[in-house]
mmCIF file of C-alpha atoms in Angstrom:
data_model
loop_
_atom_site.group_PDB
_atom_site.id
_atom_site.type_symbol
_atom_site.label_atom_id
_atom_site.label_comp_id
_atom_site.label_asym_id
_atom_site.label_seq_id
_atom_site.Cartn_x
_atom_site.Cartn_y
_atom_site.Cartn_z
ATOM 1 C CA UNK A 1 110.961 21.791 78.164
ATOM 2 C CA UNK A 2 111.939 20.938 74.570
ATOM 3 C CA UNK A 3 114.432 22.879 72.451
ATOM 4 C CA UNK A 4 111.717 24.641 70.441
ATOM 5 C CA UNK A 5 110.064 25.900 73.616
ATOM 6 C CA UNK A 6 113.386 27.062 75.001
ATOM 7 C CA UNK A 7 114.092 29.024 71.804
ATOM 8 C CA UNK A 8 111.027 31.151 72.511
ATOM 9 C CA UNK A 9 112.787 32.541 75.585
ATOM 10 C CA UNK A 10 116.334 33.609 74.622
ATOM 11 C CA UNK A 11 118.384 34.800 77.598
ATOM 12 C CA UNK A 12 118.561 38.596 77.666
ATOM 13 C CA UNK A 13 121.630 40.722 78.270
ATOM 14 C CA UNK A 14 121.820 42.748 81.451
ATOM 15 C CA UNK A 15 122.560 46.099 79.808
ATOM 16 C CA UNK A 16 119.433 48.234 79.672
ATOM 17 C CA UNK A 17 116.938 45.418 80.098
ATOM 18 C CA UNK A 18 114.975 47.329 82.748
ATOM 19 C CA UNK A 19 115.456 50.851 81.413
ATOM 20 C CA UNK A 20 112.257 52.853 81.791
ATOM 21 C CA UNK A 21 110.458 49.977 83.557
ATOM 22 C CA UNK A 22 109.077 49.635 87.072
ATOM 23 C CA UNK A 23 109.766 46.558 89.188
ATOM 24 C CA UNK A 24 107.847 45.681 92.343
ATOM 25 C CA UNK A 25 109.393 43.398 94.960
ATOM 26 C CA UNK A 26 107.058 42.374 97.752
ATOM 27 C CA UNK A 27 109.028 41.687 100.901
ATOM 28 C CA UNK A 28 111.869 43.887 99.710
ATOM 29 C CA UNK A 29 113.332 44.215 103.215
ATOM 30 C CA UNK A 30 113.594 40.444 103.554
ATOM 31 C CA UNK A 31 116.728 38.374 103.029
ATOM 32 C CA UNK A 32 116.225 37.733 99.305
ATOM 33 C CA UNK A 33 114.497 41.002 98.506
ATOM 34 C CA UNK A 34 117.548 43.140 99.246
ATOM 35 C CA UNK A 35 119.699 41.187 96.800
ATOM 36 C CA UNK A 36 117.050 41.143 94.085
ATOM 37 C CA UNK A 37 116.607 44.905 94.475
ATOM 38 C CA UNK A 38 120.324 45.351 93.778
ATOM 39 C CA UNK A 39 120.079 43.125 90.692
ATOM 40 C CA UNK A 40 117.060 44.908 89.254
ATOM 41 C CA UNK A 41 118.437 48.369 89.992
ATOM 42 C CA UNK A 42 121.657 47.449 88.185
ATOM 43 C CA UNK A 43 119.541 46.263 85.238
ATOM 44 C CA UNK A 44 117.948 49.706 84.974
ATOM 45 C CA UNK A 45 114.609 49.179 86.692
ATOM 46 C CA UNK A 46 113.079 51.664 89.084
ATOM 47 C CA UNK A 47 112.518 49.368 92.038
ATOM 48 C CA UNK A 48 109.487 49.643 94.296
ATOM 49 C CA UNK A 49 108.970 47.428 97.301
ATOM 50 C CA UNK A 50 106.671 46.459 100.120
ATOM 51 C CA UNK A 51 107.732 46.265 103.736
ATOM 52 C CA UNK A 52 106.074 45.406 106.994
ATOM 53 C CA UNK A 53 105.119 48.029 109.528
ATOM 54 C CA UNK A 54 108.215 48.771 111.595
ATOM 55 C CA UNK A 55 110.664 47.780 108.864
ATOM 56 C CA UNK A 56 112.945 50.371 107.309
ATOM 57 C CA UNK A 57 111.201 52.755 104.928
ATOM 58 C CA UNK A 58 112.623 54.740 102.062
ATOM 59 C CA UNK A 59 111.849 56.080 98.595
ATOM 60 C CA UNK A 60 109.395 53.877 96.703
ATOM 61 C CA UNK A 61 108.830 51.637 99.737
ATOM 62 C CA UNK A 62 105.209 50.949 100.689
ATOM 63 C CA UNK A 63 104.420 49.657 104.163
ATOM 64 C CA UNK A 64 101.510 47.323 103.492
ATOM 65 C CA UNK A 65 100.038 44.167 104.974
ATOM 66 C CA UNK A 66 99.605 41.716 102.087
ATOM 67 C CA UNK A 67 96.552 40.296 103.866
ATOM 68 C CA UNK A 68 94.843 43.703 103.645
ATOM 69 C CA UNK A 69 93.051 43.391 100.320
ATOM 70 C CA UNK A 70 92.194 47.079 99.958
ATOM 71 C CA UNK A 71 95.681 48.235 100.918
ATOM 72 C CA UNK A 72 97.278 45.872 98.400
ATOM 73 C CA UNK A 73 94.935 47.074 95.648
ATOM 74 C CA UNK A 74 95.729 50.728 96.409
ATOM 75 C CA UNK A 75 99.477 50.054 96.406
ATOM 76 C CA UNK A 76 99.348 48.226 93.067
ATOM 77 C CA UNK A 77 97.238 50.972 91.492
ATOM 78 C CA UNK A 78 99.855 53.509 92.545
ATOM 79 C CA UNK A 79 102.971 51.570 91.548
ATOM 80 C CA UNK A 80 101.731 50.244 88.166
ATOM 81 C CA UNK A 81 104.576 47.698 87.924
ATOM 82 C CA UNK A 82 105.954 46.294 84.686
ATOM 83 C CA UNK A 83 107.397 43.234 86.468
ATOM 84 C CA UNK A 84 106.637 41.771 89.895
ATOM 85 C CA UNK A 85 108.637 39.486 92.177
ATOM 86 C CA UNK A 86 106.434 38.263 95.009
ATOM 87 C CA UNK A 87 108.802 37.306 97.821
ATOM 88 C CA UNK A 88 106.701 38.398 100.809
ATOM 89 C CA UNK A 89 105.574 35.449 102.896
ATOM 90 C CA UNK A 90 106.273 33.219 105.848
ATOM 91 C CA UNK A 91 109.587 31.597 104.969
ATOM 92 C CA UNK A 92 110.221 29.264 107.900
ATOM 93 C CA UNK A 93 109.115 25.646 108.085
ATOM 94 C CA UNK A 94 109.111 25.914 111.887
ATOM 95 C CA UNK A 95 106.985 29.076 112.141
ATOM 96 C CA UNK A 96 104.674 28.614 115.148
ATOM 97 C CA UNK A 97 101.613 30.512 113.874
ATOM 98 C CA UNK A 98 100.002 28.093 111.417
ATOM 99 C CA UNK A 99 97.058 30.387 110.746
ATOM 100 C CA UNK A 100 99.445 33.156 109.697
ATOM 101 C CA UNK A 101 101.364 30.789 107.391
ATOM 102 C CA UNK A 102 98.229 30.100 105.363
ATOM 103 C CA UNK A 103 96.844 33.644 105.443
ATOM 104 C CA UNK A 104 100.076 35.281 104.312
ATOM 105 C CA UNK A 105 101.231 32.672 101.813
ATOM 106 C CA UNK A 106 97.867 31.979 100.181
ATOM 107 C CA UNK A 107 95.463 34.857 100.872
ATOM 108 C CA UNK A 108 98.219 37.480 100.660
ATOM 109 C CA UNK A 109 99.261 36.136 97.261
ATOM 110 C CA UNK A 110 95.669 36.069 96.057
ATOM 111 C CA UNK A 111 95.219 39.707 97.047
ATOM 112 C CA UNK A 112 98.275 40.600 94.975
ATOM 113 C CA UNK A 113 97.150 38.665 91.892
ATOM 114 C CA UNK A 114 93.640 40.102 92.078
ATOM 115 C CA UNK A 115 95.033 43.646 92.221
ATOM 116 C CA UNK A 116 97.443 43.037 89.337
ATOM 117 C CA UNK A 117 94.731 41.508 87.161
ATOM 118 C CA UNK A 118 92.577 44.625 87.691
ATOM 119 C CA UNK A 119 95.214 46.905 86.137
ATOM 120 C CA UNK A 120 94.650 48.271 82.662
ATOM 121 C CA UNK A 121 98.412 48.096 82.098
ATOM 122 C CA UNK A 122 99.202 44.584 83.287
ATOM 123 C CA UNK A 123 102.768 43.500 84.152
ATOM 124 C CA UNK A 124 104.767 41.524 81.608
ATOM 125 C CA UNK A 125 106.021 39.083 84.252
ATOM 126 C CA UNK A 126 104.834 38.024 87.709
ATOM 127 C CA UNK A 127 107.259 35.788 89.608
ATOM 128 C CA UNK A 128 105.854 33.914 92.619
ATOM 129 C CA UNK A 129 108.270 32.390 95.126
ATOM 130 C CA UNK A 130 107.157 28.891 96.080
ATOM 131 C CA UNK A 131 109.563 26.340 97.585
ATOM 132 C CA UNK A 132 111.220 22.999 96.878
ATOM 133 C CA UNK A 133 109.625 21.962 100.167
ATOM 134 C CA UNK A 134 106.511 21.089 98.160
ATOM 135 C CA UNK A 135 108.291 17.901 97.011
ATOM 136 C CA UNK A 136 108.376 16.655 100.608
ATOM 137 C CA UNK A 137 110.436 13.682 101.764
ATOM 138 C CA UNK A 138 110.759 12.060 98.374
ATOM 139 C CA UNK A 139 112.886 8.979 97.920
ATOM 140 C CA UNK A 140 114.552 10.190 94.733
ATOM 141 C CA UNK A 141 117.839 11.985 95.066
ATOM 142 C CA UNK A 142 117.618 14.225 91.961
ATOM 143 C CA UNK A 143 114.375 16.181 91.820
ATOM 144 C CA UNK A 144 112.960 17.769 88.681
ATOM 145 C CA UNK A 145 109.733 19.671 88.141
ATOM 146 C CA UNK A 146 107.830 16.552 87.054
ATOM 147 C CA UNK A 147 108.095 15.103 90.568
ATOM 148 C CA UNK A 148 104.668 14.773 92.201
ATOM 149 C CA UNK A 149 104.285 17.154 95.149
ATOM 150 C CA UNK A 150 104.159 15.520 98.587
ATOM 151 C CA UNK A 151 104.299 18.367 101.143
ATOM 152 C CA UNK A 152 105.126 17.193 104.655
ATOM 153 C CA UNK A 153 104.474 20.313 106.756
ATOM 154 C CA UNK A 154 102.146 23.314 106.874
ATOM 155 C CA UNK A 155 104.673 25.631 105.257
ATOM 156 C CA UNK A 156 105.031 23.305 102.260
ATOM 157 C CA UNK A 157 101.264 22.785 102.022
ATOM 158 C CA UNK A 158 100.743 26.560 102.028
ATOM 159 C CA UNK A 159 103.216 27.003 99.173
ATOM 160 C CA UNK A 160 101.611 24.248 97.106
ATOM 161 C CA UNK A 161 98.174 25.746 97.801
ATOM 162 C CA UNK A 162 99.549 29.083 96.611
ATOM 163 C CA UNK A 163 100.685 27.457 93.364
ATOM 164 C CA UNK A 164 97.250 25.915 92.773
ATOM 165 C CA UNK A 165 95.487 29.167 93.631
ATOM 166 C CA UNK A 166 97.696 31.049 91.176
ATOM 167 C CA UNK A 167 96.403 28.857 88.357
ATOM 168 C CA UNK A 168 93.084 30.679 88.686
ATOM 169 C CA UNK A 169 94.847 33.783 87.376
ATOM 170 C CA UNK A 170 96.916 32.094 84.658
ATOM 171 C CA UNK A 171 94.685 33.381 81.860
ATOM 172 C CA UNK A 172 94.935 36.950 83.154
ATOM 173 C CA UNK A 173 98.586 37.278 84.215
ATOM 174 C CA UNK A 174 101.999 35.992 82.999
ATOM 175 C CA UNK A 175 102.802 33.961 86.117
ATOM 176 C CA UNK A 176 106.152 32.253 86.730
ATOM 177 C CA UNK A 177 106.605 29.895 89.699
ATOM 178 C CA UNK A 178 110.031 29.402 91.270
ATOM 179 C CA UNK A 179 110.805 26.553 93.642
ATOM 180 C CA UNK A 180 114.110 27.394 95.295
ATOM 181 C CA UNK A 181 116.051 24.708 97.142
ATOM 182 C CA UNK A 182 118.204 25.734 100.113
ATOM 183 C CA UNK A 183 120.122 28.957 99.654
ATOM 184 C CA UNK A 184 122.109 31.174 101.958
ATOM 185 C CA UNK A 185 124.296 34.245 102.272
ATOM 186 C CA UNK A 186 125.085 37.313 104.335
ATOM 187 C CA UNK A 187 122.020 38.544 106.174
ATOM 188 C CA UNK A 188 120.153 35.262 106.519
ATOM 189 C CA UNK A 189 118.763 34.621 109.995
ATOM 190 C CA UNK A 190 120.782 32.332 112.249
ATOM 191 C CA UNK A 191 117.684 30.164 112.715
ATOM 192 C CA UNK A 192 118.658 28.679 109.355
ATOM 193 C CA UNK A 193 121.247 25.906 109.355
ATOM 194 C CA UNK A 194 124.219 27.329 107.456
ATOM 195 C CA UNK A 195 124.112 30.779 109.109
ATOM 196 C CA UNK A 196 123.956 28.948 112.444
ATOM 197 C CA UNK A 197 127.113 27.009 111.606
ATOM 198 C CA UNK A 198 128.950 30.086 110.308
ATOM 199 C CA UNK A 199 127.935 32.088 113.402
ATOM 200 C CA UNK A 200 129.434 29.453 115.699
ATOM 201 C CA UNK A 201 132.770 29.704 113.889
ATOM 202 C CA UNK A 202 132.670 33.508 113.825
ATOM 203 C CA UNK A 203 132.243 33.462 117.606
ATOM 204 C CA UNK A 204 135.072 30.908 117.957
ATOM 205 C CA UNK A 205 132.656 28.515 119.646
ATOM 206 C CA UNK A 206 134.256 25.248 120.651
ATOM 207 C CA UNK A 207 131.219 23.047 120.008
ATOM 208 C CA UNK A 208 127.954 22.939 118.072
ATOM 209 C CA UNK A 209 124.843 20.736 118.189
ATOM 210 C CA UNK A 210 123.616 19.378 114.857
ATOM 211 C CA UNK A 211 121.653 16.458 113.472
ATOM 212 C CA UNK A 212 122.779 13.780 111.016
ATOM 213 C CA UNK A 213 126.046 14.962 109.439
ATOM 214 C CA UNK A 214 125.582 12.591 106.489
ATOM 215 C CA UNK A 215 122.535 14.489 105.236
ATOM 216 C CA UNK A 216 123.354 16.311 101.992
ATOM 217 C CA UNK A 217 121.425 19.197 100.483
ATOM 218 C CA UNK A 218 121.572 21.499 97.463
ATOM 219 C CA UNK A 219 122.826 24.905 98.667
ATOM 220 C CA UNK A 220 122.795 28.002 96.439
ATOM 221 C CA UNK A 221 124.236 31.461 97.005
ATOM 222 C CA UNK A 222 121.533 34.140 97.447
ATOM 223 C CA UNK A 223 123.319 36.354 94.916
ATOM 224 C CA UNK A 224 122.943 33.694 92.227
ATOM 225 C CA UNK A 225 119.294 33.205 93.196
ATOM 226 C CA UNK A 226 118.718 36.928 92.692
ATOM 227 C CA UNK A 227 120.384 36.729 89.272
ATOM 228 C CA UNK A 228 118.118 33.819 88.362
ATOM 229 C CA UNK A 229 114.998 35.734 89.357
ATOM 230 C CA UNK A 230 116.094 38.756 87.335
ATOM 231 C CA UNK A 231 116.641 36.642 84.230
ATOM 232 C CA UNK A 232 113.255 34.977 84.616
ATOM 233 C CA UNK A 233 111.556 38.375 84.895
ATOM 234 C CA UNK A 234 113.349 39.485 81.726
ATOM 235 C CA UNK A 235 112.471 36.369 79.738
ATOM 236 C CA UNK A 236 108.970 35.892 81.239
ATOM 237 C CA UNK A 237 108.305 32.187 80.544
ATOM 238 C CA UNK A 238 104.698 32.409 81.744
ATOM 239 C CA UNK A 239 102.900 29.281 82.870
ATOM 240 C CA UNK A 240 106.002 27.395 83.971
ATOM 241 C CA UNK A 241 107.481 26.323 87.305
ATOM 242 C CA UNK A 242 111.241 26.137 87.788
ATOM 243 C CA UNK A 243 113.549 24.541 90.320
ATOM 244 C CA UNK A 244 116.184 27.024 91.469
ATOM 245 C CA UNK A 245 119.196 25.005 92.556
ATOM 246 C CA UNK A 246 122.795 24.119 91.741
ATOM 247 C CA UNK A 247 122.418 20.431 90.933
ATOM 248 C CA UNK A 248 125.108 19.664 93.535
ATOM 249 C CA UNK A 249 124.766 18.236 97.042
ATOM 250 C CA UNK A 250 126.901 19.038 100.096
ATOM 251 C CA UNK A 251 126.690 17.116 103.365
ATOM 252 C CA UNK A 252 126.638 18.838 106.744
ATOM 253 C CA UNK A 253 129.905 17.109 107.517
ATOM 254 C CA UNK A 254 131.423 18.701 104.413
ATOM 255 C CA UNK A 255 130.103 22.112 105.482
ATOM 256 C CA UNK A 256 131.716 21.697 108.919
ATOM 257 C CA UNK A 257 135.036 20.661 107.367
ATOM 258 C CA UNK A 258 134.948 23.610 104.960
ATOM 259 C CA UNK A 259 134.238 26.059 107.762
ATOM 260 C CA UNK A 260 137.037 24.555 109.857
ATOM 261 C CA UNK A 261 139.448 25.233 106.993
ATOM 262 C CA UNK A 262 138.183 28.809 106.618
ATOM 263 C CA UNK A 263 138.270 29.587 110.355
ATOM 264 C CA UNK A 264 141.483 27.724 111.058
ATOM 265 C CA UNK A 265 140.240 25.471 113.833
ATOM 266 C CA UNK A 266 138.119 22.352 114.339
ATOM 267 C CA UNK A 267 134.840 22.556 116.205
ATOM 268 C CA UNK A 268 133.417 19.726 118.296
ATOM 269 C CA UNK A 269 130.150 18.505 116.794
ATOM 270 C CA UNK A 270 127.595 16.994 119.124
ATOM 271 C CA UNK A 271 124.728 15.135 117.514
ATOM 272 C CA UNK A 272 121.488 16.187 119.159
ATOM 273 C CA UNK A 273 118.895 13.385 118.798
ATOM 274 C CA UNK A 274 116.180 16.037 118.649
ATOM 275 C CA UNK A 275 117.643 17.204 115.331
ATOM 276 C CA UNK A 276 117.704 13.696 113.804
ATOM 277 C CA UNK A 277 114.599 12.518 111.950
ATOM 278 C CA UNK A 278 114.090 8.822 111.290
ATOM 279 C CA UNK A 279 112.562 9.432 107.835
ATOM 280 C CA UNK A 280 115.082 12.020 106.631
ATOM 281 C CA UNK A 281 116.284 11.446 103.063
ATOM 282 C CA UNK A 282 120.068 11.431 103.055
ATOM 283 C CA UNK A 283 120.539 13.280 99.772
ATOM 284 C CA UNK A 284 118.201 15.794 98.148
ATOM 285 C CA UNK A 285 119.436 17.722 95.149
ATOM 286 C CA UNK A 286 117.601 19.642 92.474
ATOM 287 C CA UNK A 287 117.666 19.234 88.706
ATOM 288 C CA UNK A 288 117.987 22.661 87.069
ATOM 289 C CA UNK A 289 117.975 21.609 83.410
ATOM 290 C CA UNK A 290 114.578 23.172 82.698
ATOM 291 C CA UNK A 291 115.690 26.486 84.197
ATOM 292 C CA UNK A 292 118.971 26.506 82.249
ATOM 293 C CA UNK A 293 117.158 25.764 78.990
ATOM 294 C CA UNK A 294 115.165 28.972 79.429
ATOM 295 C CA UNK A 295 117.545 31.535 80.958
ATOM 296 C CA UNK A 296 120.926 30.049 80.149
ATOM 297 C CA UNK A 297 123.405 28.764 82.691
ATOM 298 C CA UNK A 298 123.813 30.663 85.940
ATOM 299 C CA UNK A 299 127.142 29.384 87.173
ATOM 300 C CA UNK A 300 126.798 28.398 90.843
ATOM 301 C CA UNK A 301 129.041 30.050 93.379
ATOM 302 C CA UNK A 302 131.186 27.368 95.057
ATOM 303 C CA UNK A 303 129.796 26.718 98.530
ATOM 304 C CA UNK A 304 133.211 27.348 100.099
ATOM 305 C CA UNK A 305 133.217 30.837 98.555
ATOM 306 C CA UNK A 306 129.739 31.575 99.935
ATOM 307 C CA UNK A 307 130.719 30.353 103.390
ATOM 308 C CA UNK A 308 133.881 32.462 103.350
ATOM 309 C CA UNK A 309 131.849 35.532 102.344
ATOM 310 C CA UNK A 310 129.482 34.921 105.256
ATOM 311 C CA UNK A 311 132.338 34.311 107.692
ATOM 312 C CA UNK A 312 134.195 37.507 106.765
ATOM 313 C CA UNK A 313 131.124 39.767 106.567
#
């Protein structure tokens, strides 16, 4: 994005930015949703959310299946949101139910956009959570938004399909696409790599099975991701996609060494061949220059600080 375009979207101050406004977070009870709810509440928004049946309820929480078109439309008509963060979806690359991946991530999103477009009072910003997985196993180390998508699994394909589907609503709604790279924090499921490593140290485990320790990835703190989403909702740069990342890479070996320093002991690492992929790219890191040009710099939390927070939680 050029300087002139960036000037159209000056970063807004936190104080009072959401006063008198309604924010809807789909998937509010999920890992990211809880942190974004805190951010938006602090900014003055009245926060509404969706949750799955069986998840914790509460004031302004709607239990709704995003694949139920009528239920989504009724919920949107009731909430009348000023800004929307669509986080609900299948978030795991290894999810076993492929049919559900596509139905939730594509059809569920379409139901939401259709309902929002039908409102007389349309939201001023609609943020859709895609994924950096859409870039696939690219050979380049530093990835920016101009990189051609090359999804390598059903989860990534579903997210790219969601992005393309959303274009059908671009003339009706102010849509913002975010493509987060890896991020972590307290509350993330131990099926994900960094929580798995932290959990082993918290339990004083003597050994852990991992893949290639030389692989390096871009890891953000979920709290900074939530801040980024809040700023994008405030600025509303409609029609753009943004990488959400730190621009820094950390290897698994570095993560293990950092955790050893935090926990005060060394863990034995066993390389499990099942976790090693022949075509894995050693280093994947995101370029966040476009994002920074629009919302200003969100200083990344040092990975060691995030890991310590998770370890002590």
